[in-house]
XYZ file of C-alpha atoms in Angstrom:
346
model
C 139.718 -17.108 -12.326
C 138.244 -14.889 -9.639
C 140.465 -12.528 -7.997
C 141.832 -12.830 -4.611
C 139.386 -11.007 -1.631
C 141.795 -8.995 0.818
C 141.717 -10.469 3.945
C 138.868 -8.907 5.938
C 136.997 -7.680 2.624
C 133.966 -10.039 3.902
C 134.098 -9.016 7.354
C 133.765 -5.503 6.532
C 130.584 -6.249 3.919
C 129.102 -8.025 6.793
C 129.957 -5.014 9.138
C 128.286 -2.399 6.758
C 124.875 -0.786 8.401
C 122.627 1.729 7.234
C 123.532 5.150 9.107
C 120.813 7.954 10.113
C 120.915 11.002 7.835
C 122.188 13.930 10.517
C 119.767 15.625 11.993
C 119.100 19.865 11.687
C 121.064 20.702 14.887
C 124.074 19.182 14.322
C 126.949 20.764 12.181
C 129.171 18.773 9.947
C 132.680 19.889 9.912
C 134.134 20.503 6.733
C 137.560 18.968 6.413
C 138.086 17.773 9.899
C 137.977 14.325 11.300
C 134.277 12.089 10.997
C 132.147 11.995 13.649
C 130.182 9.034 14.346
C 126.745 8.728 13.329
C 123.457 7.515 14.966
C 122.778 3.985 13.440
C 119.322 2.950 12.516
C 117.539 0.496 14.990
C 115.810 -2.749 13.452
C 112.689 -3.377 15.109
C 112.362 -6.607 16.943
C 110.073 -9.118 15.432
C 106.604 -9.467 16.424
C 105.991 -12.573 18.954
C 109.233 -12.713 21.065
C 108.044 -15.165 23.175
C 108.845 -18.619 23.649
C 106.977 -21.971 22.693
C 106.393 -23.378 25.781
C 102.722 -24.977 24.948
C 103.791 -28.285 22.896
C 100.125 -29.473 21.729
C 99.983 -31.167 18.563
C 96.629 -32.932 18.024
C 96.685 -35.914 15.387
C 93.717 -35.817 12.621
C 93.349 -38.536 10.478
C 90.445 -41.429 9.916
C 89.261 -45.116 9.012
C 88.996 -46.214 5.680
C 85.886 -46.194 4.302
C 84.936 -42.297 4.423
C 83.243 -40.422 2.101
C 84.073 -37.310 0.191
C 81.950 -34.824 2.420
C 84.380 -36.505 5.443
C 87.266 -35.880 3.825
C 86.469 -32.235 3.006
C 85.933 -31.765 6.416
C 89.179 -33.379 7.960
C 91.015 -31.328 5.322
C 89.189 -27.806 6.587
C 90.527 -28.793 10.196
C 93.983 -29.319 9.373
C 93.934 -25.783 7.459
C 92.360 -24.389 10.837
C 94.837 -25.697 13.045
C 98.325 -25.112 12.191
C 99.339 -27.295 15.034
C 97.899 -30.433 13.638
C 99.698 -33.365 11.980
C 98.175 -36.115 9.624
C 98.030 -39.828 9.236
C 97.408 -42.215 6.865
C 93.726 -43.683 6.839
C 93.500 -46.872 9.416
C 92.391 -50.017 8.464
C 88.635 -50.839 9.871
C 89.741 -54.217 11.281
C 92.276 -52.704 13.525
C 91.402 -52.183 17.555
C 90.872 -47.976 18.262
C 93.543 -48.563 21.237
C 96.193 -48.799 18.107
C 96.090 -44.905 17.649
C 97.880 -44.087 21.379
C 100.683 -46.010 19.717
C 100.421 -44.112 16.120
C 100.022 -40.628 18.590
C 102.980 -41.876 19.940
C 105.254 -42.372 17.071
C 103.675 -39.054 15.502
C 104.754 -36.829 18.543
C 100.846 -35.904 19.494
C 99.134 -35.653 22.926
C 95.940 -34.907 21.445
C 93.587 -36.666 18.327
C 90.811 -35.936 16.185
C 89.760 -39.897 14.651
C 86.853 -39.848 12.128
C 85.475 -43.358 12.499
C 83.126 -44.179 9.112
C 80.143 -47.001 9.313
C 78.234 -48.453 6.537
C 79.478 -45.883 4.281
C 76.752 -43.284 5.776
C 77.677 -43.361 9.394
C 80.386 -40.868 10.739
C 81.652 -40.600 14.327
C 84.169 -38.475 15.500
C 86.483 -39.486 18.514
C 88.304 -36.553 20.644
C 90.643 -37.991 22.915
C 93.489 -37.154 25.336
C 96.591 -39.698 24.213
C 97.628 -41.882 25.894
C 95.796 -40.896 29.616
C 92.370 -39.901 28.598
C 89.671 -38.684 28.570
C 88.416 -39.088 25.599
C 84.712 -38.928 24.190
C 83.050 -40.172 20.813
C 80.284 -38.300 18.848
C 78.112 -39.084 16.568
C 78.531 -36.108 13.357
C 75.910 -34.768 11.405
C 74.891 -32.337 9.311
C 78.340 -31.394 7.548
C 78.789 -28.689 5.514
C 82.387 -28.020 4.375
C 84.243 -24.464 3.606
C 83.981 -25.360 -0.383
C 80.487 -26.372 -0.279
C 78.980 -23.545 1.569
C 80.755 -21.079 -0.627
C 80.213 -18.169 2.500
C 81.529 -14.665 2.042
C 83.838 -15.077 5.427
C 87.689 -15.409 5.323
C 90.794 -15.607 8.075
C 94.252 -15.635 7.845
C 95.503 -18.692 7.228
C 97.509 -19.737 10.701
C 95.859 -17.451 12.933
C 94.873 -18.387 16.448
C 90.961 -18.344 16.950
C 89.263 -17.178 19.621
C 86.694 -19.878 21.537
C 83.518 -19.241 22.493
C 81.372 -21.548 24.709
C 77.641 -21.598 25.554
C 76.786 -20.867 29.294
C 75.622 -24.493 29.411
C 78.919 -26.140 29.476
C 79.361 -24.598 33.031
C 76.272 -26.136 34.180
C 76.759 -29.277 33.761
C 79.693 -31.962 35.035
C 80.070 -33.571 31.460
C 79.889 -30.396 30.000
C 82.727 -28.577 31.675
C 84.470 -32.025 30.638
C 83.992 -31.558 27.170
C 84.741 -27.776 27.238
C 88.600 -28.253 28.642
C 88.850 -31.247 25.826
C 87.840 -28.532 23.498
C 89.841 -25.797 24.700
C 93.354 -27.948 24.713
C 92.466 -29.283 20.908
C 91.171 -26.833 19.018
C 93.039 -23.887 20.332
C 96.447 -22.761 18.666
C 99.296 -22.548 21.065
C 100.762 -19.428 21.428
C 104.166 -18.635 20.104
C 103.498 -21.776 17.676
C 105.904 -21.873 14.686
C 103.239 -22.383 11.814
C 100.882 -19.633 13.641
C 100.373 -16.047 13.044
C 100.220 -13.311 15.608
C 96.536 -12.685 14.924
C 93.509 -13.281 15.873
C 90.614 -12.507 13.264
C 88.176 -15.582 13.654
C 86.558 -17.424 16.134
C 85.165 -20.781 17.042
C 81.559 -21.202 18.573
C 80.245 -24.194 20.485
C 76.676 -23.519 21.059
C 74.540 -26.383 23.194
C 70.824 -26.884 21.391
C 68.112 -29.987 21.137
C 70.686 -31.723 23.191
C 73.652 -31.550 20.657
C 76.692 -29.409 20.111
C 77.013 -27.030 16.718
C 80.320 -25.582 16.163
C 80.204 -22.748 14.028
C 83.404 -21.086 12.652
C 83.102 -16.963 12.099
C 85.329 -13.851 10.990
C 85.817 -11.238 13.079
C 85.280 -7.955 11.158
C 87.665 -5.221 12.587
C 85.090 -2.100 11.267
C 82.246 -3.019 13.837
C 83.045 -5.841 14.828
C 80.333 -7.693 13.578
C 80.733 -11.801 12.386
C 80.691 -13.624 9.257
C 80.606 -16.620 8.824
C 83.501 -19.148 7.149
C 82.855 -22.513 7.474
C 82.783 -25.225 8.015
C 79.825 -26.237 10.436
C 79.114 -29.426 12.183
C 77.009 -30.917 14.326
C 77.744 -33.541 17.159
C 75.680 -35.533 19.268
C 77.595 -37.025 22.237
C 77.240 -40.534 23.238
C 79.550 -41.279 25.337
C 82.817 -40.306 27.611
C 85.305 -42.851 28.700
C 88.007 -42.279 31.045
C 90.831 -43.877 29.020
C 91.889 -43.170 25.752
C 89.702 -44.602 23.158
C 88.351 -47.267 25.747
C 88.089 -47.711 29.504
C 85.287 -47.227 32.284
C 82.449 -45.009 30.961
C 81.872 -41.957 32.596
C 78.772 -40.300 30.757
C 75.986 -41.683 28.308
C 73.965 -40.086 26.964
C 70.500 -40.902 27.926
C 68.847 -38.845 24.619
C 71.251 -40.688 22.346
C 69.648 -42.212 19.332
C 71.685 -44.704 17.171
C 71.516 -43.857 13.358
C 70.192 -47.670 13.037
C 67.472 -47.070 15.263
C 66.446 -44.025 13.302
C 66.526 -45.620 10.527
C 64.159 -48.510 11.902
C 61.670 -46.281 13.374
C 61.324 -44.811 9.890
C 60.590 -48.469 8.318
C 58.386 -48.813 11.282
C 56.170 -46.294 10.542
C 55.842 -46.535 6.773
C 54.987 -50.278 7.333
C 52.061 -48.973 9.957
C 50.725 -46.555 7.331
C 50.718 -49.457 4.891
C 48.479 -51.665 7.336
C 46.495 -48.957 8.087
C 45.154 -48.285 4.441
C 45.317 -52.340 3.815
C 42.794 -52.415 7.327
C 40.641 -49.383 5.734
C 40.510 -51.924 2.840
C 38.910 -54.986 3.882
C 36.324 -53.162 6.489
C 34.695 -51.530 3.539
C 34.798 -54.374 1.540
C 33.076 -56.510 4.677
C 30.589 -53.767 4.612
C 29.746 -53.881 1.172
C 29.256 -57.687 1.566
C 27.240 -57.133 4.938
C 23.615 -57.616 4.673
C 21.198 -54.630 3.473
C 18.488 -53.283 5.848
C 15.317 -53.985 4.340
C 13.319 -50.897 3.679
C 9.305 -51.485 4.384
C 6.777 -51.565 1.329
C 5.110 -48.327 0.528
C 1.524 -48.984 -0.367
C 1.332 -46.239 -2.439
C 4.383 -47.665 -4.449
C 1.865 -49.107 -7.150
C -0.634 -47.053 -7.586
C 0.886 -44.994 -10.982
C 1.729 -48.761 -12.082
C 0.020 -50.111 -15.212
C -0.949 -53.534 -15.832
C 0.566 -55.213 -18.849
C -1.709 -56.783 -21.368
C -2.077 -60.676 -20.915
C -0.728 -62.255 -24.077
C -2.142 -65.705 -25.111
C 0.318 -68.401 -24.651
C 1.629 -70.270 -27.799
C 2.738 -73.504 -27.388
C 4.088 -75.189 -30.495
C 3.591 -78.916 -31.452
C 5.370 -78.952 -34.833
C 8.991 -79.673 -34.058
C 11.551 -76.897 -35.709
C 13.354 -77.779 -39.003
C 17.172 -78.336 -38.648
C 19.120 -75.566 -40.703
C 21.573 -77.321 -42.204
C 25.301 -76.507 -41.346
C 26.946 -75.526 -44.598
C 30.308 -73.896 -44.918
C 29.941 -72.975 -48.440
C 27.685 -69.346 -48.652
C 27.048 -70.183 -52.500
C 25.458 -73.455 -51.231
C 23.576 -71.714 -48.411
C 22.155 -68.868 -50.860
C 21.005 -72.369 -53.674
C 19.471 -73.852 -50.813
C 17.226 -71.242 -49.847
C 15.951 -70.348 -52.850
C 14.932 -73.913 -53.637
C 13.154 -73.503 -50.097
C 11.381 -70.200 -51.360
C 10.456 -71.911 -55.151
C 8.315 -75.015 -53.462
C 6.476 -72.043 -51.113
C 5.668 -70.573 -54.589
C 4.226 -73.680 -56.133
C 2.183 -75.005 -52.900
C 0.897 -71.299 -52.866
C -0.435 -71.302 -56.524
């Protein structure tokens, strides 16, 4: 049995701090009363701020996605320790389902990675449940384990954004930039986050399409390196609700993956014609008629004339061979043939 504590025992552990060693000036009397020493100070930790910026952004997807897709939703959810995920919704359900799953799961914001045809992927970024939101169309993905780049971050840390000078320019642009800004930035003060910032986000405007590029910040001289992943997307359209509602921008460049794929077909079939067509016009001129070259008098003149041989015309009608199968027969037959030339002869 454990002994009895002394009432107060635990209070006084509890009470115990770690005391500063006296410093040179000051002189400890010997055999007098204690004097008080300077306790040490424990610094404060490092973000004393408060929480105030709830965004939580939703990232799941459809059924039907491929491993690359996966990969990639995975890489976002490490990126952004504010994000939350979802089980993968069924393809036969309407897209204005997810303000309701946003809803249950506590998020204002989603990331939705809509597969097609098992080769299509489209990403929606939307505002729950208000709007706006906006749908791409993604391409070339390339995922942090796939790239296998020389660039690493802290996992948790806030990134820095950086936009191209283009998304200023335009209306739809600026739209997309603030969509961007509220999503894929880290709140400050946010529970899973770290107090750092060593990597940074880039959305560049090129050909029409945006490429988000994801790079460490190197504290020596401050040059980049890149981490991964990269993405491209092609916008097609913003609508003013959440996943639905009056459009406000199309994009008039826009090029559906079906389309591309046709004009492809398209073309291979013309080249096809085109050699069938080269076909048949040399084989109609081979078959056209051949110019007729004139006669050249002088064609003839190294020409001999053959010798004029008398014609034979025979009255005596051919003997019959006979048809025998037998070659002894054949070989008895002719030599009775040859012994009845002999005797006529002699």
């Amino acid at each position: 049995m454990a002994a009895k504590r002394k009432r107060g025992a635990l209070a006084a552990g509890k009470a115990k701090r770690a005391r500063s060693a006296p410093s040179a000036g000051e002189a400890v009397p010997e055999g007098g009363p204690r004097v008080p020493q300077q306790e040490y100070s424990i610094p404060p930790p490092v973000s004393q701020g408060k929480w105030k910026n709830k965004e939580r952004v939703l990232i799941f997807s459809s059924r039907g996605i491929n491993f690359r897709t996966r990969h990639l939703m995975q890489d976002l959810r490490t990126l952004m320790p504010h994000s939350k995920a979802d089980t993968k919704m069924d393809r036969k359900d309407q897209l204005f389902v997810i303000n309701e799953v946003c809803e249950m799961k506590n998020c204002n914001k989603c990331i939705f990675f809509e597969a097609k045809k098992k080769q299509d992927l489209y990403m929606w970024l939307s505002n729950t449940p208000q709007g706006p939101s906006a749908k791409f169309l993604v391409q070339n993905i390339h995922t942090l384990a796939e790239l296998k780049m020389t660039g690493n971050c802290l996992r948790g840390s806030r990134p820095l954004l950086s936009f191209d000078p283009m998304f200023d320019r335009e209306p739809h642009y600026a739209l997309l930039k603030e969509l961007f800004i509220q999503i894929f930035s880290t709140p400050r003060y946010h529970p899973k986050s770290q107090p750092f910032v060593d990597h940074i986000f880039t959305f560049t405007i090129t050909d029409e399409r945006i490429w988000f590029r994801n790079y460490q910040i190197i504290e020596e001289d401050a040059s980049l390196v890149e981490i991964g992943p990269r993405f491209v997307l092609n916008l097609i359209k913003i609508f003013q609700g959440s996943f639905g509602g009056p459009t406000l921008y199309e994009n008039p460049h826009y090029q559906s993956p079906n389309m591309h794929r046709r004009l492809i077909r398209l073309s291979v079939a013309a080249k096809f014609r085109e050699k069938q067509q080269v076909k048949e016009v040399q084989k109609i001129k081979k078959k056209g008629t051949k110019v007729l070259v004139e006669e050249d008098p002088t064609e003839v003149v190294f020409e001999t004339p053959a010798e004029e041989k008398p014609v034979e015309i025979q009255l005596v009608k051919p003997e019959s061979k006979p048809i025998v199968k037998d070659k002894k027969k054949l070989r008895k037959i002719q030599r009775k043939k040859q012994k009845k030339l002999f005797r006529t002869e002699g």
